[in-house]
Every structure is written in C-alpha cells, then in structure tokens.
DNA sequence: TGAATATTGATAATGGTTTCCATTAACAGG
DNA sequence: CCTGTTAATGGAAACCATTATCAATATTCA
C-alpha cells in the first residue's frame, strides 16, 4: 500500500508508476555522483536495452517538477541530476566546482551555519518579494589542486 | 594612458582593445538586467550592424575568463552575463529567480551577513580541498507573486 | 608606415534537449 | 482477471544555443 516516498509523490500528483521511472530512481539512488541525462541513459540501457533517451529526459524533468530530483548546472554544458533524498549522500550539502576538470565536491563544512542563514534569508526574501521559494543553491567555483599543478 | 579597469585588465593579459569589446562593455554597463548573448547581439547590431554573433560569444567568453564579466545559468536554457563592476547595479548581490517567468531579482538583503559567512566558508574550503576559489553563486528559486496568481 | 599577429564575421557544424507521433503499458471499473 | 481509456514510451527528426573553421580585417609595436 505505502511505497517509497517518491512513489507516493507520483501518485499524489496523479502520475503512474512505471518501470523506466523506477529504474531511474534506482540508478540515482546508487550513485554519489551528479549524473547527466546521458550518463543515466548509459546505465539504464544496461538494465533495459530498449529504453529511450527521450524517456530519460522526460522523466528527469517530471521528477524535477515534483521535487523528487534536483537539476543542476555546473557549467559543463549539460544538466546534472541528484536525488533529493539520496541515502548514499550527505543530507544537505552545497557544491564546490572545479571550472577546469568539472569535478564536483559535495561539502558539508559550515553547511549548518549556512542553512541557518539561508533559512533566515529565505523567509525575508519570501516576505519582501512575495516569492514562494522552494529551493536554493550555493556554488563555489575554483580550480582544484590537480588542475593547479597541471598549469 | 590609463583607461578603465577592464581595458587595463585586457592589456595585462595581452589582449587587444577593439571596438566590439568596447561596445559589449558599453551595453552591459547600460543595463541592470542579465542579458543573454543574443540580447547583447541585438543591442550591438543597432550600433554596428556588421557585428557578428560569434564575436559576442567569443568576447563574453574572454571577459568571463579574465573576470570582467560573470556568466550565470538561471535555468532558461541560455547563459546570461553581468558586468563584474556595474555602476548601475548593487555592489554585491545574490539572485532570486522565478522558475516560471524567469524573472531575476538582485537582492542585497542579508548579503552582508551572507558574505561574511561565504568568506569564512571559502577560506575553509580552500584549505581543506586545496581549491583556488575565485567566485561563488547563491541562488534562491521559487515562484514570483505574479506567477502565483496566474496559477 | 608596415610586418606580425590577434581579432573578426559569415557559414557550417556540434551536441544537448524537445517535439512529434504511432505504439505500448498502467490502472480503474466491470 | 479482462478491457477500455488514457498516460507513458521510444525512435526519428527538429530545435536552438553555442563552437569550430577559415579567409578577411584591424591592432599593435618597432
């Protein structure tokens, strides 16, 4: 009766539970990385060779809309996706991005303090600008040690 | 001898001062908005009809590299650019984005506090992950009041 | 001024993402 | 269980922002 939260969420919004959808959740649950649509597709084909790339995009878009996944742009020309509640991942984290090799580090240092301030800010912005805010991103950009060495 | 800071910057890096470059700076200086390459192109053509879109992209990329402009992705499928030192704009600000109509608000509320924390975090991340960090972004995403009304 | 070379602009190519549409699968009611 | 209704899928083609190519042009420095 009661499935995982994302199934519940699909149901609540009147969407159907399908194999591709379950599979994509499974793939995202099993990685700590920020996969692109194509990377997910590559994994998905190993499980079900007849799946289409279109379905991956559509599904990720749907999941993003209903808050099951979060879509990011780290500046490498493709969108990347992360499960909102990924058991493998740090609970709440922000991102540190190498603009050269595109490595992404999920950091939690100071995130507690950050969150406190972000929540306060979110409340103030909501009120002042009458926005219905539902998420935020904090990205630091720089050059990782590896890329620094390589000039 | 001593031009504006961006000319100095170009010079320092061994790049030449050209009309298209000056024009693009001029366009960015005259707006508070976050223009896309094409929007800049449209303005540029009014001034010099023979300018090419390619030049806009190349120039924006160059300016981004040397820190004269900052490139953003707000999720509407195109990059948007902002002059690093825009006299028309708030000195340091973060962004509040409507995911529906793509309106972008530059807010400064709490930015002072945010910056303090961001600087502290930046230092800690730099040390811990040996990153050479040179900028950050803070984006809040939500639905603006207008879009809320329109359902 | 003129040589050396960085920059430009038109065109074509690239590549991630969407659209279209005929086929298939999910699910509610019988 | 079947079965009809309708949402979801997948393959191909279209889209569209951004890049690469390359001959023509503009800038800089001696």
Short mmCIF file of N, CA and C (backbone and C1' of nucleotides) in Angstrom, two decimals, chain B residues 16-19 38 53-54 57 77-79, chain D residues 16-22 26-29:
data_model
loop_
_atom_site.label_atom_id
_atom_site.label_comp_id
_atom_site.label_asym_id
_atom_site.label_seq_id
_atom_site.Cartn_x
_atom_site.Cartn_y
_atom_site.Cartn_z
N UNK B 16 43.99 42.63 -27.06
CA UNK B 16 43.88 43.95 -27.69
C UNK B 16 42.56 44.64 -27.38
N UNK B 17 42.63 45.94 -27.44
CA UNK B 17 41.43 46.76 -27.24
C UNK B 17 40.77 46.96 -28.61
N UNK B 18 39.57 46.47 -28.77
CA UNK B 18 38.89 46.58 -30.06
C UNK B 18 37.50 47.17 -29.90
N UNK B 19 36.94 47.60 -31.02
CA UNK B 19 35.60 48.19 -30.98
C UNK B 19 34.54 47.23 -30.44
N UNK B 38 22.43 36.60 -27.13
CA UNK B 38 21.61 37.09 -28.24
C UNK B 38 21.05 38.48 -27.96
N UNK B 53 27.44 37.52 -34.37
CA UNK B 53 27.06 36.88 -33.12
C UNK B 53 28.24 36.10 -32.53
N UNK B 54 29.03 35.52 -33.41
CA UNK B 54 30.21 34.78 -32.95
C UNK B 54 31.11 35.65 -32.08
N UNK B 57 29.81 35.96 -28.54
CA UNK B 57 30.11 34.78 -27.73
C UNK B 57 31.58 34.76 -27.34
N UNK B 77 17.88 27.92 -20.25
CA UNK B 77 18.45 27.37 -21.48
C UNK B 77 19.45 28.25 -22.20
N UNK B 78 19.80 29.36 -21.61
CA UNK B 78 20.83 30.19 -22.22
C UNK B 78 21.64 30.85 -21.12
N UNK B 79 22.91 31.12 -21.42
CA UNK B 79 23.75 31.76 -20.42
C UNK B 79 23.41 33.24 -20.35
P DC D 16 13.43 26.68 -32.02
"O5'" DC D 16 14.75 27.00 -31.20
"C5'" DC D 16 15.05 26.24 -30.04
"C4'" DC D 16 16.50 26.48 -29.64
"C3'" DC D 16 17.08 27.79 -30.17
"O3'" DC D 16 17.94 28.27 -29.17
"C1'" DC D 16 18.44 26.06 -30.83
P DA D 17 18.04 29.85 -28.83
"O5'" DA D 17 19.37 29.87 -27.94
"C5'" DA D 17 19.39 29.14 -26.72
"C4'" DA D 17 20.75 28.54 -26.52
"C3'" DA D 17 21.90 29.53 -26.52
"O3'" DA D 17 22.74 29.22 -25.42
"C1'" DA D 17 22.31 27.84 -28.12
P DT D 18 23.94 30.17 -25.03
"O5'" DT D 18 25.15 29.46 -25.79
"C5'" DT D 18 25.46 28.12 -25.45
"C4'" DT D 18 26.46 27.55 -26.43
"C3'" DT D 18 27.77 28.33 -26.58
"O3'" DT D 18 28.81 27.47 -26.16
"C1'" DT D 18 26.96 27.58 -28.68
P DT D 19 30.31 27.90 -26.11
"O5'" DT D 19 31.03 26.90 -27.11
"C5'" DT D 19 30.37 26.50 -28.27
"C4'" DT D 19 31.25 25.57 -29.06
"C3'" DT D 19 32.71 25.99 -29.21
"O3'" DT D 19 33.48 24.81 -29.43
"C1'" DT D 19 31.56 26.34 -31.25
P DA D 20 35.03 24.95 -29.87
"O5'" DA D 20 35.00 24.80 -31.45
"C5'" DA D 20 34.64 23.55 -32.02
"C4'" DA D 20 34.87 23.57 -33.52
"C3'" DA D 20 36.28 23.96 -33.98
"O3'" DA D 20 36.61 23.08 -35.06
"C1'" DA D 20 34.71 25.44 -34.95
P DT D 21 38.08 23.17 -35.75
"O5'" DT D 21 37.82 23.94 -37.13
"C5'" DT D 21 36.56 23.79 -37.77
"C4'" DT D 21 36.58 24.50 -39.12
"C3'" DT D 21 37.96 24.93 -39.61
"O3'" DT D 21 37.97 24.82 -41.03
"C1'" DT D 21 36.58 26.83 -39.39
P DC D 22 39.41 24.82 -41.83
"O5'" DC D 22 39.40 26.25 -42.54
"C5'" DC D 22 38.23 26.71 -43.21
"C4'" DC D 22 38.38 28.18 -43.58
"C3'" DC D 22 39.84 28.62 -43.82
"O3'" DC D 22 39.87 29.54 -44.89
"C1'" DC D 22 38.85 29.99 -42.21
P DA D 26 38.88 46.66 -41.21
"O5'" DA D 26 39.60 46.51 -39.80
"C5'" DA D 26 38.90 45.87 -38.73
"C4'" DA D 26 39.83 45.82 -37.52
"C3'" DA D 26 40.47 47.15 -37.17
"O3'" DA D 26 40.43 47.26 -35.77
"C1'" DA D 26 42.16 45.53 -37.58
P DT D 27 40.92 48.55 -35.02
"O5'" DT D 27 42.21 48.01 -34.26
"C5'" DT D 27 42.08 46.91 -33.36
"C4'" DT D 27 43.45 46.51 -32.84
"C3'" DT D 27 44.28 47.65 -32.28
"O3'" DT D 27 44.75 47.26 -30.99
"C1'" DT D 27 45.53 46.42 -33.87
P DT D 28 45.40 48.35 -29.99
"O5'" DT D 28 46.93 47.89 -30.04
"C5'" DT D 28 47.24 46.50 -29.87
"C4'" DT D 28 48.69 46.26 -30.24
"C3'" DT D 28 49.66 47.34 -29.76
"O3'" DT D 28 50.78 46.70 -29.18
"C1'" DT D 28 49.97 46.95 -32.06
P DC D 29 51.62 47.49 -28.06
"O5'" DC D 29 53.08 47.03 -28.47
"C5'" DC D 29 53.25 45.92 -29.38
"C4'" DC D 29 54.48 46.15 -30.25
"C3'" DC D 29 55.43 47.25 -29.74
"O3'" DC D 29 56.76 46.86 -30.04
"C1'" DC D 29 54.72 47.80 -31.90
#
